[in-house]
PDB file of C-alpha atoms and ligand atoms in Angstrom:
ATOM      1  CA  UNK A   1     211.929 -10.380 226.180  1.00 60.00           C
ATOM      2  CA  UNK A   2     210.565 -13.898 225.981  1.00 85.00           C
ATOM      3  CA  UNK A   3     211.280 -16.384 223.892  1.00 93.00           C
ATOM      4  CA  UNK A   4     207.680 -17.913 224.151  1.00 93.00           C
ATOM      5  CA  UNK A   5     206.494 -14.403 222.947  1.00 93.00           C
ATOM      6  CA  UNK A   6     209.062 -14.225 219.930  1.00 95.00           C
ATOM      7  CA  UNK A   7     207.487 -18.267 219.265  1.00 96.00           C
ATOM      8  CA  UNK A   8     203.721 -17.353 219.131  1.00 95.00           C
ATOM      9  CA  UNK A   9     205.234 -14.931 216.168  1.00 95.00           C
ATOM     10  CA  UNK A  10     206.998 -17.038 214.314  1.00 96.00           C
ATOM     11  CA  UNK A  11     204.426 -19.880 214.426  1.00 95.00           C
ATOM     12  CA  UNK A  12     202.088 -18.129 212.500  1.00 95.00           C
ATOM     13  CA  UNK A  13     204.862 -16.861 209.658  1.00 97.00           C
ATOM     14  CA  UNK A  14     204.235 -17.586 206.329  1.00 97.00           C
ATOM     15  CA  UNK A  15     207.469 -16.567 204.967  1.00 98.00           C
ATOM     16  CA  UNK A  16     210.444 -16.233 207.192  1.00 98.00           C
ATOM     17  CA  UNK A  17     213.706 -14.445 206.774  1.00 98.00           C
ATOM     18  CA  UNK A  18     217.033 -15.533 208.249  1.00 98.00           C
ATOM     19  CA  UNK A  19     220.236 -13.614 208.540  1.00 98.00           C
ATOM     20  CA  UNK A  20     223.040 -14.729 210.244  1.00 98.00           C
ATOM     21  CA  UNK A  21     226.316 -13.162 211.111  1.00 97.00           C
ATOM     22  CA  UNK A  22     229.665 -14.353 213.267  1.00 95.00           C
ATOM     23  CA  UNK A  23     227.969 -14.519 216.069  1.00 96.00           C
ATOM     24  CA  UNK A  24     226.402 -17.808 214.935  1.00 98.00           C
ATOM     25  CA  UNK A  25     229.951 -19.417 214.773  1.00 97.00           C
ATOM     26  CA  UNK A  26     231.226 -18.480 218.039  1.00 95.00           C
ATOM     27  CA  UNK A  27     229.965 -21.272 219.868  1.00 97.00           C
ATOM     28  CA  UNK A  28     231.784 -23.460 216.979  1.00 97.00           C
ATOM     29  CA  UNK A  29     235.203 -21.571 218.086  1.00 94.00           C
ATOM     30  CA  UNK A  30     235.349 -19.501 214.895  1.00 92.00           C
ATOM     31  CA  UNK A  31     236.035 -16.195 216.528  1.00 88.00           C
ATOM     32  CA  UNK A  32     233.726 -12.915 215.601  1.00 90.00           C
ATOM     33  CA  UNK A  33     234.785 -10.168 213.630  1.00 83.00           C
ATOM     34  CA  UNK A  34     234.651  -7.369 216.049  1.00 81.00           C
ATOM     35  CA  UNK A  35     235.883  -9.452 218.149  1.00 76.00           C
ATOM     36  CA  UNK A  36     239.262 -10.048 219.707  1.00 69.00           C
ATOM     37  CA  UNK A  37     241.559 -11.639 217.002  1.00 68.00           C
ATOM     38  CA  UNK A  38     243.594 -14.823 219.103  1.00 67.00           C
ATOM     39  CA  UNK A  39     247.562 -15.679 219.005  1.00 64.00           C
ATOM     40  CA  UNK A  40     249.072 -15.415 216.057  1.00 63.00           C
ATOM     41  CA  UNK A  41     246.844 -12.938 214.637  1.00 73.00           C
ATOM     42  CA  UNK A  42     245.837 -10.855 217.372  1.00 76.00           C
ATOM     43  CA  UNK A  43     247.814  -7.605 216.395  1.00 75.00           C
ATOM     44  CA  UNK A  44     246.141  -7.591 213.103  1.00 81.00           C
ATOM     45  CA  UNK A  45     242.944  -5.952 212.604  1.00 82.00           C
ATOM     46  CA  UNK A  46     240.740  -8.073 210.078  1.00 81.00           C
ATOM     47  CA  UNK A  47     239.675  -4.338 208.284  1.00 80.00           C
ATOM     48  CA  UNK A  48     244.253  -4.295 207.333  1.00 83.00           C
ATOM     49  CA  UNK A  49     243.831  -8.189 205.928  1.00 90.00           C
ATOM     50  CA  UNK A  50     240.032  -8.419 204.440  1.00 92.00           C
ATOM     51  CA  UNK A  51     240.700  -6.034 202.099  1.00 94.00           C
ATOM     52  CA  UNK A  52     242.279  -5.301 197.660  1.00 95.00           C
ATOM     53  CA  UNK A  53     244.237  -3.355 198.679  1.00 95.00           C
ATOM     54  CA  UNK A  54     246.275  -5.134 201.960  1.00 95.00           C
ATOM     55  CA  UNK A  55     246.034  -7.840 199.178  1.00 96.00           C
ATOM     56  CA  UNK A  56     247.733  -6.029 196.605  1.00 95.00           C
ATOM     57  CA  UNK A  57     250.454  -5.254 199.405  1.00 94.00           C
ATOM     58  CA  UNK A  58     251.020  -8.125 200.739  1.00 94.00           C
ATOM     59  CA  UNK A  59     249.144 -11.191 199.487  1.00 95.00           C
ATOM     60  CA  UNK A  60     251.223 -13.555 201.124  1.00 94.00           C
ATOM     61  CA  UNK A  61     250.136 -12.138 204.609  1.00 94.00           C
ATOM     62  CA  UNK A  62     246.812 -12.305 203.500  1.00 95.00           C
ATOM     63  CA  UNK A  63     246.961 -15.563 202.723  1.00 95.00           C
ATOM     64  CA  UNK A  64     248.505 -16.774 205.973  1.00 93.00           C
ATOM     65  CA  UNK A  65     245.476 -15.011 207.574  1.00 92.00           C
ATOM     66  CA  UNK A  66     242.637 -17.277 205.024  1.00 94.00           C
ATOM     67  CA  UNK A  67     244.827 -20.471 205.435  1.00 94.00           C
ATOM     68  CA  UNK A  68     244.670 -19.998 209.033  1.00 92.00           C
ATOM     69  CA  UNK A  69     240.989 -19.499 209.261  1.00 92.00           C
ATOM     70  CA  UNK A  70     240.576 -22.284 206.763  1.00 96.00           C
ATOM     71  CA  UNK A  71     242.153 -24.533 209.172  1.00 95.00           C
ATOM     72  CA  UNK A  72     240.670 -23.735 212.116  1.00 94.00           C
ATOM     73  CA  UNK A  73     236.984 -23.791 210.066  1.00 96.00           C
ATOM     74  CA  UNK A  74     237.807 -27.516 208.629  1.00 97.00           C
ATOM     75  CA  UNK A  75     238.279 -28.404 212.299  1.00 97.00           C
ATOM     76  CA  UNK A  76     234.867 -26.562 213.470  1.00 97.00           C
ATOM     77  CA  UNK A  77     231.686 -28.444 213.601  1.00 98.00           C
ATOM     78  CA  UNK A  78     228.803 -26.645 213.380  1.00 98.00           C
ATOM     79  CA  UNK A  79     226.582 -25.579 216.649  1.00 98.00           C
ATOM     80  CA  UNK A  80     223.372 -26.087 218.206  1.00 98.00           C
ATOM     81  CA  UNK A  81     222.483 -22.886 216.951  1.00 98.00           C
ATOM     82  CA  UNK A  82     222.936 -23.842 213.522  1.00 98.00           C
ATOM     83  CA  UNK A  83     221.085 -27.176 213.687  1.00 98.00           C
ATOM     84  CA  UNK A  84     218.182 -25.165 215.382  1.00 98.00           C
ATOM     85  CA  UNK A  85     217.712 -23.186 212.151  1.00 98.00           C
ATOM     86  CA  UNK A  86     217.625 -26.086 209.902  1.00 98.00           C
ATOM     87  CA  UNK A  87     214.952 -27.438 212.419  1.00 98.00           C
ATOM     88  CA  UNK A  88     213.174 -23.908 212.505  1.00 98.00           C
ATOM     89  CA  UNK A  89     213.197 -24.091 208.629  1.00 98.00           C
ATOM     90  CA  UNK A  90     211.197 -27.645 208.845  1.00 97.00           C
ATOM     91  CA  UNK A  91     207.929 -26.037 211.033  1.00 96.00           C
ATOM     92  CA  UNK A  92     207.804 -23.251 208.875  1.00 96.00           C
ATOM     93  CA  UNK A  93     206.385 -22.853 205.345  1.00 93.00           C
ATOM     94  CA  UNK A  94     208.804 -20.884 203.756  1.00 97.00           C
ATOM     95  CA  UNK A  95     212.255 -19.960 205.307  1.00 98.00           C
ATOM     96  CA  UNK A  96     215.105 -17.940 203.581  1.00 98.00           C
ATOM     97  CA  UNK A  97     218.514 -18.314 204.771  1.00 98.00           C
ATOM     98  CA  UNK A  98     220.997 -15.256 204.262  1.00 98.00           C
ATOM     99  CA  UNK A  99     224.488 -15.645 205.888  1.00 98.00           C
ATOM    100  CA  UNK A 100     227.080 -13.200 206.202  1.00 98.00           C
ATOM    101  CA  UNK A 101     229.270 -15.834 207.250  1.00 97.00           C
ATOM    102  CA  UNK A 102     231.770 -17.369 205.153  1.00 97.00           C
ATOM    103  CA  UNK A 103     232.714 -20.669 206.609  1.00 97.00           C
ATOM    104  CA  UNK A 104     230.076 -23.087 205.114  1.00 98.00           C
ATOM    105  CA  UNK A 105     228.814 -24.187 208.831  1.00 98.00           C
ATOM    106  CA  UNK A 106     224.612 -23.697 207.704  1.00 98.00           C
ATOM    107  CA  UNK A 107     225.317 -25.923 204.731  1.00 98.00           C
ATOM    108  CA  UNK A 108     227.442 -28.497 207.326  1.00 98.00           C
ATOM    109  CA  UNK A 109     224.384 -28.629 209.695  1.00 98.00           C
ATOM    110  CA  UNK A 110     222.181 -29.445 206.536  1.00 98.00           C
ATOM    111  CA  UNK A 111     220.658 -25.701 205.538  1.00 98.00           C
ATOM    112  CA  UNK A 112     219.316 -25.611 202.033  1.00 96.00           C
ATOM    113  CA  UNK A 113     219.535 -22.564 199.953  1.00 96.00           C
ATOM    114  CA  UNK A 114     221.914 -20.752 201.573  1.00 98.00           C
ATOM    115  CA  UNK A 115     222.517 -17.053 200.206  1.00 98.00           C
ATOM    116  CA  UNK A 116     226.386 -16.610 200.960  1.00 98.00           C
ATOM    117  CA  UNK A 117     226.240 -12.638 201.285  1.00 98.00           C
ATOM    118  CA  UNK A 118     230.134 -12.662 201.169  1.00 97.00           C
ATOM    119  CA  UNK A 119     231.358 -15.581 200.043  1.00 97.00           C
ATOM    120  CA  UNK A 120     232.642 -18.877 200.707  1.00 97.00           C
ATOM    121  CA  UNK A 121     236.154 -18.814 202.659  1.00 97.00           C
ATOM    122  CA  UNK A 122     237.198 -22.679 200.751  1.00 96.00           C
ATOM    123  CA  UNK A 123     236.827 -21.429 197.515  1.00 96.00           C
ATOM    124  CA  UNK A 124     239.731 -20.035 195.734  1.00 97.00           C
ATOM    125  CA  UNK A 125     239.088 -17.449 193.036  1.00 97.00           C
ATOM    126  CA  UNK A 126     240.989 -16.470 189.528  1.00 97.00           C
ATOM    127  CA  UNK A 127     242.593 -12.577 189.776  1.00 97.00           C
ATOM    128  CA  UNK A 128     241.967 -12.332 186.154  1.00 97.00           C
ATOM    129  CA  UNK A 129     238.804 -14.291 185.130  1.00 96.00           C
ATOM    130  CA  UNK A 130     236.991 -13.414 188.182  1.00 94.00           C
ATOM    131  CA  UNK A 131     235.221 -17.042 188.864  1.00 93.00           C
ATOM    132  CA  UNK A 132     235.914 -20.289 191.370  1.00 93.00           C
ATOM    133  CA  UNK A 133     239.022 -22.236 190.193  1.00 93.00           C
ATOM    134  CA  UNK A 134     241.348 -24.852 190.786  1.00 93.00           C
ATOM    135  CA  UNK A 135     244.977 -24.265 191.998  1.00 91.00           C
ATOM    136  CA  UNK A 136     247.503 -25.275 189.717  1.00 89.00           C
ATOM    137  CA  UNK A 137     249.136 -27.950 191.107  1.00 83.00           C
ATOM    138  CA  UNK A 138     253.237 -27.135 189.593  1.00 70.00           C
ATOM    139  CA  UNK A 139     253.986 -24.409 192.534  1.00 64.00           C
ATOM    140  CA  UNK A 140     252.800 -25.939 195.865  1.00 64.00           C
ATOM    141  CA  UNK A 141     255.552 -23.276 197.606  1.00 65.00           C
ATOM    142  CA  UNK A 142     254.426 -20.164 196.149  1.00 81.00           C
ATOM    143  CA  UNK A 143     251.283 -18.158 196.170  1.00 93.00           C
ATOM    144  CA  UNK A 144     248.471 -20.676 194.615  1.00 94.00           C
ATOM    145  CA  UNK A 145     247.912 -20.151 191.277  1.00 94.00           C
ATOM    146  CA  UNK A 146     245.158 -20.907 188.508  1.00 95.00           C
ATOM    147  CA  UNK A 147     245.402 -23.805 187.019  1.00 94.00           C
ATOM    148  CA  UNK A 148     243.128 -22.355 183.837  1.00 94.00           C
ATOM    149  CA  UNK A 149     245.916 -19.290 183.540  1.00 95.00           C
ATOM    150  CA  UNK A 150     248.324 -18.870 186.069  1.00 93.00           C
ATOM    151  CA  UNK A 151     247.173 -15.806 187.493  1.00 95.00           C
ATOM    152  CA  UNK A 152     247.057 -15.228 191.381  1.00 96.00           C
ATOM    153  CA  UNK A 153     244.004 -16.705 193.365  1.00 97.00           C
ATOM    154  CA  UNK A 154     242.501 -14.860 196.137  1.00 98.00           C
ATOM    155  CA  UNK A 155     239.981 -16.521 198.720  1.00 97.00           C
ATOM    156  CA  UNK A 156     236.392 -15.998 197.069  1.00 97.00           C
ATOM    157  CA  UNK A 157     235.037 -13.824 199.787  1.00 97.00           C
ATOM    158  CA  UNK A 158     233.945 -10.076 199.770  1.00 97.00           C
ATOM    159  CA  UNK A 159     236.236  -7.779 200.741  1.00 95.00           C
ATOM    160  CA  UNK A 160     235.637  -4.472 202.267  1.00 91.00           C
ATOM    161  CA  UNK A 161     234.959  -1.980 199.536  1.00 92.00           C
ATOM    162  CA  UNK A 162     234.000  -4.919 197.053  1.00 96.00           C
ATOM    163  CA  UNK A 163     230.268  -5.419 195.621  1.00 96.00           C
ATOM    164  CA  UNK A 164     228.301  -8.019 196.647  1.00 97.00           C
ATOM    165  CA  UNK A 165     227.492 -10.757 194.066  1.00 96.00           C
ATOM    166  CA  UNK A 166     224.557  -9.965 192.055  1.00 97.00           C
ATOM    167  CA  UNK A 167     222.814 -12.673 192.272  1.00 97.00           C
ATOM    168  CA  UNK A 168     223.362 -12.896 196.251  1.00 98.00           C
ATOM    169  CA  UNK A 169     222.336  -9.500 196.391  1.00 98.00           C
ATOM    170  CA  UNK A 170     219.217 -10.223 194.263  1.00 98.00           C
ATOM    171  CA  UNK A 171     217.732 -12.836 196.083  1.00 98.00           C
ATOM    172  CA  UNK A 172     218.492 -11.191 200.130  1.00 98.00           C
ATOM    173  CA  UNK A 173     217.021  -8.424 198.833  1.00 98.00           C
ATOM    174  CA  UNK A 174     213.731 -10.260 197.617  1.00 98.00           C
ATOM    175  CA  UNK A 175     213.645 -12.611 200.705  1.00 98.00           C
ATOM    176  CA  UNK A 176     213.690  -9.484 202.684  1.00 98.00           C
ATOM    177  CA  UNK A 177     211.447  -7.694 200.574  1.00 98.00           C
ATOM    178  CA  UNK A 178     208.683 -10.428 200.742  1.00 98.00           C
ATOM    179  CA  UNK A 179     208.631 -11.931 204.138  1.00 98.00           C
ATOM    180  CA  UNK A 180     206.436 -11.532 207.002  1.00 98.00           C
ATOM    181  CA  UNK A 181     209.312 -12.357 210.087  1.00 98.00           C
ATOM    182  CA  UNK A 182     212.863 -11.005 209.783  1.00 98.00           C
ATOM    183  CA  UNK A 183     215.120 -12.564 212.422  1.00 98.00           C
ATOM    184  CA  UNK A 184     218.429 -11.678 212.846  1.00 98.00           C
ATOM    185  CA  UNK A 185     220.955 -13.772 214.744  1.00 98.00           C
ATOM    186  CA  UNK A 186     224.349 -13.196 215.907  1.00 97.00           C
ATOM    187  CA  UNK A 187     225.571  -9.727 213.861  1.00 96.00           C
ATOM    188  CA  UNK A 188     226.481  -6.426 215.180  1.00 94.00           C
ATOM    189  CA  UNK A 189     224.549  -4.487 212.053  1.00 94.00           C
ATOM    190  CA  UNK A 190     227.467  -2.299 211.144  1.00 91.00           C
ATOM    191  CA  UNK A 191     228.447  -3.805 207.773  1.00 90.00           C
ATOM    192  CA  UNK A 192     226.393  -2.518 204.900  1.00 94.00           C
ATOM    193  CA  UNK A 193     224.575  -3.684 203.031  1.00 96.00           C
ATOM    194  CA  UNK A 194     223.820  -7.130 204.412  1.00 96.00           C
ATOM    195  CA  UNK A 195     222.820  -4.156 207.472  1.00 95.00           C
ATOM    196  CA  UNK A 196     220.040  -2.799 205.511  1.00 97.00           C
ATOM    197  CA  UNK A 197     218.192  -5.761 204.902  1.00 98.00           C
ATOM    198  CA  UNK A 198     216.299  -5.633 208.715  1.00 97.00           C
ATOM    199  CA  UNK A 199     215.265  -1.924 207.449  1.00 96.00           C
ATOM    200  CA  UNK A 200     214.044  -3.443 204.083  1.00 97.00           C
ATOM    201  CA  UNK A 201     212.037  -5.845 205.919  1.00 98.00           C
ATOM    202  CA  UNK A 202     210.574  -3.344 208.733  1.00 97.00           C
ATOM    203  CA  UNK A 203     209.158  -1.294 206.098  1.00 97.00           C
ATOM    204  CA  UNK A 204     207.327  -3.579 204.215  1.00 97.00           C
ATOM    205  CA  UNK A 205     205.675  -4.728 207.489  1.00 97.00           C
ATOM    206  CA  UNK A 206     207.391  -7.797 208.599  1.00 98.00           C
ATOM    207  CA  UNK A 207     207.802  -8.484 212.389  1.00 97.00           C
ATOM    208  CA  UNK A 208     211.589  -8.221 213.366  1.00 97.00           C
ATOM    209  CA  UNK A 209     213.082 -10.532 215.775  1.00 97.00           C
ATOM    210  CA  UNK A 210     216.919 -10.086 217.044  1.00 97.00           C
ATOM    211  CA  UNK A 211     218.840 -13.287 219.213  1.00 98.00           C
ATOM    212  CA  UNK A 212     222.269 -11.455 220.101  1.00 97.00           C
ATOM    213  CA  UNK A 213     224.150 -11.735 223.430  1.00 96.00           C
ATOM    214  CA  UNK A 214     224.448  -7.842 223.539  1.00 94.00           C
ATOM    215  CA  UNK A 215     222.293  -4.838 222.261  1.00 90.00           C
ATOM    216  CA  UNK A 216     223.150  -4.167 218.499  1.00 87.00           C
ATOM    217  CA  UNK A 217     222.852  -1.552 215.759  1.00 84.00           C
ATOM    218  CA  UNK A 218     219.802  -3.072 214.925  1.00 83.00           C
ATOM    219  CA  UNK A 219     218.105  -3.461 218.357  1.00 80.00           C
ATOM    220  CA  UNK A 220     216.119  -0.156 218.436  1.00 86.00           C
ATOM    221  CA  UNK A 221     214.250  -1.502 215.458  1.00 87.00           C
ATOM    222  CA  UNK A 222     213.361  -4.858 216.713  1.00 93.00           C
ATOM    223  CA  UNK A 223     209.715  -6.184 217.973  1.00 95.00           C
ATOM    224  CA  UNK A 224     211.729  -8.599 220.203  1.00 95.00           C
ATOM    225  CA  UNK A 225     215.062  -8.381 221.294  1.00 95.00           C
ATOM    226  CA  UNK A 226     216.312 -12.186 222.443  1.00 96.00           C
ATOM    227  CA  UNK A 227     219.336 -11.881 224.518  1.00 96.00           C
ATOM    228  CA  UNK A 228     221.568 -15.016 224.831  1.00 97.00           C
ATOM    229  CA  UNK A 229     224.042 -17.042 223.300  1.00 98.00           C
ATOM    230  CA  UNK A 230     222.415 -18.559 219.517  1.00 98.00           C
ATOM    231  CA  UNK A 231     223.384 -21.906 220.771  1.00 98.00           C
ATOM    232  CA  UNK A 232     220.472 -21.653 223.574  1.00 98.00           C
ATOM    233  CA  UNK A 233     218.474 -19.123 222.168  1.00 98.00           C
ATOM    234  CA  UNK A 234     217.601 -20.802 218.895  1.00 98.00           C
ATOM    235  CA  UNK A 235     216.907 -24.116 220.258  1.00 98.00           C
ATOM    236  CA  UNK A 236     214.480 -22.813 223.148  1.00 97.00           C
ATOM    237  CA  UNK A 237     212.784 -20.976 219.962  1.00 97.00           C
ATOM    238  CA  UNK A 238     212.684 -24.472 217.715  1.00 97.00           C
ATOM    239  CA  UNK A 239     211.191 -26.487 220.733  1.00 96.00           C
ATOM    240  CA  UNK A 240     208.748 -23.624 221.586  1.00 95.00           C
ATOM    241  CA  UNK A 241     207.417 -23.551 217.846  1.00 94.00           C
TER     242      UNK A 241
HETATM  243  P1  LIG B 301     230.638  -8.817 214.221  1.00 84.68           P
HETATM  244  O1  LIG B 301     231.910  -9.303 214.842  1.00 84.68           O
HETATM  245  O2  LIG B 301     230.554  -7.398 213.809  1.00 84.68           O
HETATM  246  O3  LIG B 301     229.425  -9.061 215.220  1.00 84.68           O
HETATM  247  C1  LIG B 301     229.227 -10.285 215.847  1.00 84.68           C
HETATM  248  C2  LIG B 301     227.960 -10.160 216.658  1.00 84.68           C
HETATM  249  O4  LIG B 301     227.680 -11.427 217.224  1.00 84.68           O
HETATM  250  C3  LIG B 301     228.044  -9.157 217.810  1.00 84.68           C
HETATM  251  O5  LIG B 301     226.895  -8.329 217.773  1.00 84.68           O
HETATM  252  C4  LIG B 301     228.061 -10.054 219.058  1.00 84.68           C
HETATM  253  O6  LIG B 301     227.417  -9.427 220.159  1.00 84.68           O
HETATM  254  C5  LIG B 301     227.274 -11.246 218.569  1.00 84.68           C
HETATM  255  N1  LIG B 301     227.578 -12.531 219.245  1.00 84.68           N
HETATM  256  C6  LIG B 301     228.762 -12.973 219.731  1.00 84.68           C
HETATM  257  N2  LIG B 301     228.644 -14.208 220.222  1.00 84.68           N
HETATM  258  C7  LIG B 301     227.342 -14.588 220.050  1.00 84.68           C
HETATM  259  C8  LIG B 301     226.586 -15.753 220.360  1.00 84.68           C
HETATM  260  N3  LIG B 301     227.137 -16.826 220.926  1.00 84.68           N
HETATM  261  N4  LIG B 301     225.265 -15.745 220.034  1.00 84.68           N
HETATM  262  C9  LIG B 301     224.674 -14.675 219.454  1.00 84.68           C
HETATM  263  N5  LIG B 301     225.337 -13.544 219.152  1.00 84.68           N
HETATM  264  C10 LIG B 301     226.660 -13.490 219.438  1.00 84.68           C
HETATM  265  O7  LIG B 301     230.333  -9.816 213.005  1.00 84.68           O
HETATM  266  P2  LIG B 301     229.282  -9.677 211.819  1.00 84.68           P
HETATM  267  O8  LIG B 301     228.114  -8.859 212.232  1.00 84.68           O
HETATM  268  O9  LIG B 301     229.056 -11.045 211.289  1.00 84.68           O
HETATM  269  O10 LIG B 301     232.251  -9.003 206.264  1.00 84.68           O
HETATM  270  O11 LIG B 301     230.137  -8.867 210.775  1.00 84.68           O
HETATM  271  C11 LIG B 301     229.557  -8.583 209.550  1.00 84.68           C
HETATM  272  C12 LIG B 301     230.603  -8.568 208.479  1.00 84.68           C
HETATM  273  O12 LIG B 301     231.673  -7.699 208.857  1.00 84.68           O
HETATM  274  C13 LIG B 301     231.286  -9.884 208.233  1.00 84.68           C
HETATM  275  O13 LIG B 301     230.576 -10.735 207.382  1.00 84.68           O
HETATM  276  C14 LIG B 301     232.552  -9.469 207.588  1.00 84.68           C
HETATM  277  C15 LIG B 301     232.920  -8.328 208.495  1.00 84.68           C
HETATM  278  O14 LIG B 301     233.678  -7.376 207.938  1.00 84.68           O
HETATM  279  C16 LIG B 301     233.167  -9.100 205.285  1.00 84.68           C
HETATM  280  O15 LIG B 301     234.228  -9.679 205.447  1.00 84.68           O
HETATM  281  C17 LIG B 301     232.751  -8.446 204.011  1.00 84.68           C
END
């Protein structure tokens, strides 16, 4: 479907509703979820490290895994695709950005407002006091620690099984709730319920647009289906607006 047809849409949206999912990142290197995992890490299956309980198991594993990503996200810049949105945002009078993505990349590329559905992947969160917090500093060989109370820190993502932050959950829900073009870029539509927001959307009316390179979960419920990599689709869509 065309991309000047999906553009005639969106010019005339009042409010706008953005989700994003890996598929955003790729073109910045950070590799998808459902995805192949690369070197190191490609026997592992992110559903045995991104959760409590491979955690509770083996936290030092897990945090190979989040240093690793870390790494390779601090050397990332973000994409075309990404700067497209925050240029998308600027012709439009009201856009909400909800990203299942944890590695900070909207924010790089100068979003505002970003809803992190699950987290931020450079935070480190407290075990016991459940908020952000610093690493103590005393055992740089060990598992990091809080420097408030010495209990273990975990990355301050969602996990499967975990809930989603109220106050994330709040405000996706009401940006889906109350606007008039849903678009959903770069996510497969399997992971609830950052999933269910399209469907939220859809039946209050709004027109749903989809930019994936393949068909998705979602793409039977879509007005227009864009096919293509974000990094071209998203910019054709900003210059067409
Ligand atoms: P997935 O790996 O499930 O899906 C990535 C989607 O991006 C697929 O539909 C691809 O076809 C599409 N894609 C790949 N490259 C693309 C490109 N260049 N342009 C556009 N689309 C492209 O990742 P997510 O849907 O983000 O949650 O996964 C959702 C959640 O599942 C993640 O946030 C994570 C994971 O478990 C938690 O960790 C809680």
């Amino acid at each position: 479907m065309s991309v000047a047809a999906a553009a005639d849409r969106l010019r005339s949206a009042h409010r706008l509703c953005v989700l994003t999912g890996s598929g955003i990142s790729a073109e910045s290197g950070i590799p998808t979820f459902r995805g192949a995992q690369t070197g190191l890490w490609e026997n592992f299956n992110p559903h045995q490290l991104a959760t409590p309980e491979a955690f509770e198991r083996d936290p030092r594993l897990v945090w190979r895994w989040y240093e690793w990503r870390r790494e390779l996200i601090a050397g990332a810049q973000p994409n075309a695709g990404h700067h497209a949105l925050v240029e998308i945002a600027r012709r439009i009078p009201a856009m909400m950005l909800v990203t299942q993505n944890v590695d900070g990349l909207h924010q790089r590329a100068g979003s505002h407002g970003v809803i992190e559905f699950h987290g931020n992947i450079m935070r480190d969160r407290c075990t016991r006091e459940g908020i952000a917090a610093e690493r103590s500093p005393a055992n740089k060989e060990e598992l990091p620690r809080c420097a408030r109370c010495g209990a273990l820190l975990r990355p301050d993502v969602v996990w499967f099984g975990e809930a989603i932050a109220p106050d994330a959950l709040q405000g996706a829900d009401a940006a889906a709730a109350n606007c008039d073009v849903f678009m959903s870029v770069g996510t497969s539509s399997q992971v609830y319920p950052a999933a269910g927001l399209s469907e939220i959307a859809r039946q209050r009316g709004a027109a749903i647009i989809e930019v994936n390179v393949e068909a998705s979960d979602m793409s039977a419920g879509s007005d227009w289906q864009l096919l293509g990599p974000a990094g071209e689709v998203l910019p054709a869509l900003a210059s067409a607006l």
